[in-house]
Amino acid sequence: MSIRPTAFEFFAGGGLAGLGLSAAGIDTVFANDMDAAKTRAFRANHPHTPFRQGDVWTLTTEDLPGRADLAWASSPCQDVSLAGARGGLEAGRSGAFWGFWLLMQGLAAEGPSPRVIVLENVIGLLTSGPRTEMGRDFAAVCTAMVEAGYTVGALEMDAAHWLPQSRPRLFVVAIQGEAPRAAGPTQPFHSARLIAAHARLPEAVKAAWAWWSLPAPSQRNLDLAAILEPDDAVNWLDDADAILALAAPLHRARIASALASGQRCVGAAYRRVRIENGRKVQRLEIRFDGLAGCLRTPAGGSSRQYVVVCDQGRARVRRLTGREAARLMGVSDDYQLPSSESAALKLMGDAVAVPVVRALADGLLLPALVDRRAAA
Ligand SMILES: C[S@@+](CC[C@H](N)C(=O)[O-])C[C@H]1O[C@@H](n2cnc3c(N)ncnc32)[C@H](O)[C@@H]1O
């Protein structure tokens, strides 16, 4: 009987990283998050996984059930996000990464440390830091990993390769030992901005850097329309015309062209505040490319996503539902969502897309763990 590799899941939220890992054959044996609503969602959906609610800074190695092969950290992104004030990894919320790292150092001191560590975050982590030191946070994370004896590399993975949602995210992967790697950057996972961030790293980090290799994803065969609830099961907004009137000329033209096509066209839209002629104005920004925009949380300062359906010369508008958001994250319909729509949307807006984790685990994490077992 083969024994499945194990994982500790930090900043676990609703446990979507664990869903992806488990689909690839890696079992979460301990999870942590400090938020009460996330804790309820995690426990409802993973009743058999040991879970500890609390601040990661308060955890010690004694709280962990032994050792795991892998540690996953989806640490908070508000302070490194391009949409936020960008205090970086020294700020209170995103600085929680260092609480996680202290724990990793504790495991290393007692030995053995996890063979693989993954940090998932927003793309802003590639550039965050003071104005004069662009990329300082990314360098700090990679340096810490290299100093702990890991080979480090990163991948930019957009959920849009697997799901109808545009959601680029950064995965910094630290591995002890061998794992699939390429001689240099490969597309689509080593983007121009990742290559630029690598160029800014200290020489000692570059010396321990790997361009991790992952099979290119196959063509996505699901679009936004396919994950939506039936038209007669949702609440259409009465003020659709007023909402559509907020569209800027380019976006208005998209709506007009969808209406003129005579086909049923499904779009996704957000309200954004833009500066025009020195003034702040509300704008509706819409896309009809089969993708939803990146799911966000209300705490991130942006509004809830709209679904716009143009059919038979008429445009209707409604809000995206929590269940639809879950589908956009690759979560199956048996996942128990919070009863409040806003809590469900926050849970999903904060999460990591399940098939992305699975692809990373299948193509890179699992081979790294299996090689080690073979060598042991
Ligand atoms: C980006 S979300 C990760 C969500 C998760 N990957 C999922 O699939 O749902 C970050 C999570 O970190 C948690 N968090 C933030 N600061 C924390 C801290 N100091 N200790 C423990 N958890 C924390 C938040 O409650 C939130 O659920």
XYZ file of C-alpha atoms and ligand atoms in Angstrom:
403
model
C 0.000 0.000 0.000
C 1.418 3.392 -0.935
C 1.285 6.139 1.675
C 0.064 9.497 0.387
C 2.254 12.547 1.014
C 0.977 14.969 3.647
C 0.531 18.739 3.880
C 0.090 21.481 6.467
C -2.319 24.106 5.108
C -1.790 27.620 6.527
C -4.099 30.604 5.895
C -6.469 27.814 4.922
C -9.692 29.822 4.506
C -12.317 27.472 3.149
C -9.672 24.851 2.388
C -9.521 25.174 -1.396
C -5.753 24.603 -1.514
C -6.388 21.317 0.288
C -9.066 20.343 -2.252
C -6.541 20.747 -5.075
C -3.779 18.963 -3.192
C -6.048 16.108 -2.247
C -7.172 15.654 -5.867
C -3.481 15.198 -6.709
C -2.964 12.690 -3.886
C -1.602 14.894 -1.083
C -3.528 14.894 2.202
C -3.898 17.906 4.493
C -3.149 16.701 8.033
C -3.392 20.083 9.772
C -4.917 23.436 8.823
C -4.948 26.879 10.406
C -6.800 30.160 9.927
C -7.657 32.925 12.389
C -10.998 34.037 10.964
C -14.199 32.738 12.550
C -16.262 32.630 9.323
C -13.467 30.850 7.463
C -13.160 28.417 10.340
C -16.854 27.539 10.080
C -16.559 27.005 6.331
C -13.442 24.888 6.700
C -14.920 22.687 9.413
C -18.183 22.219 7.509
C -16.365 21.013 4.416
C -13.405 19.150 5.920
C -14.820 17.661 9.110
C -12.036 15.093 9.430
C -9.079 17.444 8.981
C -7.500 18.690 12.237
C -8.021 22.472 12.240
C -6.736 25.084 14.638
C -8.347 28.524 14.702
C -5.900 31.240 15.709
C -3.241 33.702 14.659
C -0.359 31.939 12.916
C 2.025 33.966 15.096
C 0.751 32.109 18.154
C 1.402 28.626 16.768
C 4.411 26.568 17.822
C 5.715 23.309 16.413
C 4.014 21.553 19.324
C 0.650 22.505 17.847
C 1.455 20.546 14.693
C 0.696 16.844 14.474
C 4.242 15.653 13.788
C 5.730 16.462 10.403
C 4.408 16.936 6.870
C 5.996 16.613 3.450
C 4.651 19.953 2.274
C 3.628 23.283 3.819
C 1.187 25.509 1.936
C 0.744 29.208 2.758
C -1.904 31.353 1.044
C -0.900 34.338 3.133
C -2.885 37.608 3.131
C -2.298 39.823 0.130
C -3.883 43.175 1.045
C -0.574 44.942 1.710
C 1.178 43.717 -1.439
C -1.801 44.000 -3.783
C -1.579 46.655 -6.484
C -5.067 47.712 -5.352
C -4.001 48.387 -1.761
C -1.793 50.851 0.112
C 1.201 48.514 -0.395
C 2.818 48.473 3.049
C 4.263 45.179 1.869
C 5.361 42.179 3.906
C 6.332 44.483 6.761
C 2.719 45.578 7.186
C 0.385 43.974 9.698
C -1.756 41.760 7.469
C 0.614 40.510 4.780
C 3.373 40.363 7.397
C 1.614 37.215 8.702
C 3.809 35.410 6.167
C 6.675 35.860 8.642
C 4.629 34.209 11.400
C 4.309 31.221 9.092
C 8.018 31.397 8.308
C 8.935 31.418 12.004
C 7.084 28.135 12.291
C 8.984 26.726 9.312
C 12.227 27.745 11.036
C 11.031 25.962 14.167
C 10.400 22.779 12.162
C 13.845 23.067 10.555
C 15.511 23.460 13.959
C 13.811 20.316 15.246
C 14.011 18.528 11.875
C 12.946 17.385 9.459
C 11.428 20.443 7.777
C 8.839 20.127 4.986
C 10.454 19.044 1.786
C 8.307 21.464 -0.227
C 6.974 24.908 0.744
C 4.506 26.855 -1.393
C 3.586 30.507 -0.944
C 0.549 31.601 -2.955
C -0.041 35.319 -3.336
C -1.030 38.114 -5.704
C 1.224 39.208 -8.550
C 1.873 42.456 -6.658
C 4.326 40.517 -4.486
C 6.774 40.610 -7.414
C 7.135 44.381 -7.129
C 6.026 45.396 -3.625
C 8.479 47.214 -1.403
C 9.487 50.840 -0.923
C 9.545 53.057 -4.016
C 13.329 52.942 -4.058
C 13.474 49.190 -3.567
C 10.971 47.652 -5.968
C 10.699 43.905 -5.374
C 12.096 43.976 -1.855
C 9.369 41.669 -0.477
C 9.853 39.058 -3.195
C 13.608 39.143 -2.586
C 13.062 38.788 1.172
C 10.832 35.717 0.735
C 13.177 34.030 -1.754
C 16.236 34.851 0.373
C 14.636 33.300 3.453
C 13.863 30.142 1.501
C 17.350 29.898 0.027
C 18.987 30.502 3.419
C 16.888 27.626 4.787
C 18.477 25.303 2.207
C 15.758 25.255 -0.449
C 15.997 25.682 -4.193
C 13.474 28.381 -5.054
C 11.474 29.262 -8.133
C 8.139 30.859 -8.928
C 5.297 30.487 -11.407
C 2.582 32.871 -12.486
C -0.538 30.784 -13.017
C -3.784 32.258 -14.321
C -6.915 30.316 -13.386
C -8.221 31.232 -16.864
C -6.250 28.284 -18.259
C -8.582 25.934 -16.386
C -11.688 27.942 -15.457
C -13.732 30.823 -16.897
C -12.155 33.355 -14.538
C -9.214 35.675 -15.139
C -7.194 35.191 -11.939
C -3.418 35.456 -12.252
C -1.633 34.427 -9.067
C 1.967 33.953 -7.998
C 3.214 30.651 -6.585
C 6.652 30.740 -4.980
C 7.814 27.131 -4.635
C 10.744 26.071 -2.456
C 11.958 22.488 -2.814
C 14.672 20.440 -1.138
C 16.183 18.127 -3.749
C 15.147 17.389 -7.303
C 12.012 18.458 -9.140
C 11.080 19.056 -12.778
C 12.901 22.169 -14.012
C 13.670 23.848 -17.313
C 16.901 25.460 -18.458
C 15.240 28.869 -18.534
C 11.859 30.575 -18.432
C 9.057 28.748 -20.245
C 5.589 29.980 -21.180
C 2.924 30.416 -20.012
C 4.067 30.230 -16.378
C 7.186 32.414 -16.467
C 5.691 35.741 -17.452
C 7.664 38.832 -18.461
C 6.998 40.389 -15.045
C 8.264 37.270 -13.263
C 11.405 37.250 -15.419
C 11.913 40.942 -14.542
C 11.456 40.182 -10.837
C 13.998 37.363 -11.058
C 16.485 39.790 -12.633
C 16.163 42.043 -9.552
C 16.984 39.240 -7.078
C 20.295 39.151 -5.198
C 22.994 37.000 -6.846
C 22.938 34.461 -3.983
C 19.236 33.832 -4.627
C 19.726 33.577 -8.380
C 22.373 30.918 -7.720
C 19.774 28.781 -5.933
C 16.936 29.570 -8.362
C 15.108 27.044 -10.564
C 12.743 27.710 -13.457
C 10.301 25.023 -12.301
C 8.695 23.257 -15.191
C 5.035 22.393 -15.481
C 3.173 20.868 -18.445
C 1.374 23.530 -20.498
C -2.358 23.410 -19.759
C -4.666 22.042 -22.413
C -7.270 24.280 -23.977
C -10.003 25.352 -21.526
C -13.381 23.993 -22.567
C -15.631 25.835 -20.125
C -16.868 29.376 -20.492
C -18.707 31.748 -18.201
C -22.137 30.931 -19.630
C -21.671 27.258 -18.729
C -21.361 27.861 -14.971
C -24.306 30.247 -14.571
C -27.604 29.496 -12.870
C -30.642 29.295 -15.189
C -32.030 32.738 -16.097
C -35.317 32.030 -14.335
C -33.627 31.095 -11.043
C -31.893 34.418 -10.395
C -32.895 37.966 -9.467
C -32.513 40.426 -12.323
C -31.939 44.027 -11.338
C -34.594 46.653 -12.050
C -32.034 49.411 -12.588
C -30.148 47.652 -15.405
C -30.326 50.684 -17.687
C -28.797 52.960 -15.058
C -25.978 50.471 -14.465
C -25.276 50.001 -18.173
C -25.259 53.785 -18.609
C -22.099 53.892 -16.495
C -20.144 52.150 -19.260
C -17.315 54.157 -20.828
C -17.356 54.417 -24.664
C -15.275 51.260 -25.305
C -17.466 49.217 -22.971
C -20.662 50.744 -24.333
C -19.528 49.645 -27.780
C -19.064 46.093 -26.496
C -22.630 46.052 -25.188
C -23.943 47.484 -28.456
C -22.095 44.872 -30.467
C -23.405 42.057 -28.225
C -26.957 43.336 -28.685
C -26.501 43.692 -32.437
C -25.153 40.162 -32.818
C -28.590 38.650 -32.378
C -26.950 35.881 -30.331
C -27.222 35.308 -26.608
C -24.055 36.948 -25.245
C -23.001 36.603 -21.607
C -20.686 39.178 -20.114
C -19.172 39.967 -16.718
C -18.776 43.474 -15.375
C -17.452 45.449 -12.435
C -18.056 48.992 -11.334
C -14.779 50.860 -11.007
C -13.856 54.338 -9.910
C -11.739 55.960 -12.629
C -10.216 59.397 -12.902
C -11.463 61.249 -15.981
C -10.548 64.882 -16.632
C -9.219 65.097 -13.079
C -12.523 63.866 -11.583
C -13.436 60.536 -9.985
C -16.209 58.835 -11.948
C -18.003 55.507 -11.562
C -17.578 53.343 -14.634
C -18.948 49.977 -15.645
C -16.279 47.787 -17.244
C -17.564 44.791 -19.121
C -16.053 41.840 -20.941
C -17.688 39.347 -23.316
C -14.699 37.014 -23.778
C -16.198 34.024 -21.952
C -14.372 34.881 -18.720
C -15.432 36.455 -15.439
C -13.159 39.107 -13.994
C -11.042 38.148 -11.004
C -13.263 37.460 -7.989
C -12.547 39.927 -5.223
C -13.652 40.463 -1.668
C -15.646 43.479 -0.540
C -12.762 44.218 1.877
C -10.581 44.708 -1.187
C -12.583 47.863 -1.906
C -14.247 46.719 -5.134
C -17.840 46.020 -5.825
C -19.545 42.746 -6.527
C -19.355 41.355 -10.026
C -22.340 41.714 -12.379
C -23.526 39.233 -14.970
C -24.876 40.930 -18.114
C -26.927 38.905 -20.581
C -27.733 40.349 -23.995
C -30.389 38.430 -25.825
C -33.027 39.306 -28.439
C -32.067 42.960 -28.392
C -32.387 43.268 -24.618
C -29.663 43.572 -21.968
C -30.363 42.251 -18.484
C -28.117 42.704 -15.448
C -27.816 40.806 -12.172
C -25.265 40.077 -9.481
C -23.039 37.014 -9.605
C -24.186 34.516 -6.959
C -22.041 32.820 -4.303
C -22.569 29.419 -5.931
C -21.476 30.781 -9.293
C -18.386 32.264 -7.609
C -17.626 28.828 -6.148
C -17.880 27.284 -9.616
C -15.514 29.951 -10.913
C -13.016 28.683 -8.326
C -13.433 25.085 -9.471
C -15.414 24.056 -6.384
C -18.065 21.386 -6.872
C -21.680 22.039 -5.979
C -21.543 19.761 -2.929
C -19.268 22.281 -1.193
C -21.244 23.888 1.649
C -21.258 27.664 1.282
C -22.176 30.078 4.098
C -25.869 30.928 4.006
C -25.217 34.645 3.496
C -24.377 35.596 -0.090
C -21.809 38.163 1.005
C -20.011 35.628 3.235
C -19.988 33.099 0.367
C -18.580 35.703 -2.019
C -15.922 36.746 0.490
C -14.938 33.120 1.075
C -14.506 32.484 -2.639
C -12.975 35.882 -3.434
C -10.166 35.176 -0.970
C -9.497 31.639 -2.121
C -7.158 29.838 -4.478
C -8.600 28.118 -7.550
C -8.752 24.358 -7.050
C -7.648 23.156 -10.542
C -4.653 25.502 -10.412
C -3.461 23.905 -7.181
C -4.097 20.512 -8.648
C -2.075 21.264 -11.798
C 0.812 22.578 -9.697
C 0.679 19.534 -7.452
C 0.402 17.010 -10.300
C 3.164 18.552 -12.379
C 5.659 19.738 -9.800
C 4.939 19.151 -6.115
C 4.116 15.473 -6.309
C 7.117 14.589 -8.518
C 9.341 16.437 -5.999
C 7.891 14.438 -3.108
C 7.875 11.106 -4.891
C 11.533 11.503 -5.973
C 12.470 12.080 -2.384
C 10.675 8.961 -1.212
C 12.402 6.934 -3.893
C 15.749 8.319 -2.736
C 15.045 7.759 0.986
C -5.862 34.805 0.854
S -6.824 34.055 2.079
C -6.470 32.352 1.793
C -7.682 31.525 1.511
C -7.482 30.059 1.235
N -6.380 29.724 0.386
C -8.738 29.446 0.648
O -8.641 28.649 -0.244
O -9.845 29.782 1.060
C -5.876 34.418 3.519
C -6.400 33.799 4.778
O -5.461 34.068 5.833
C -6.178 34.244 7.034
N -5.274 35.002 7.938
C -4.895 36.291 7.811
N -4.002 36.601 8.777
C -3.813 35.491 9.521
C -3.011 35.201 10.661
N -2.253 36.132 11.218
N -3.068 33.957 11.175
C -3.864 33.006 10.611
N -4.656 33.234 9.530
C -4.626 34.455 8.998
C -7.446 34.982 6.620
O -8.477 34.762 7.551
C -7.729 34.353 5.248
O -8.648 33.296 5.336
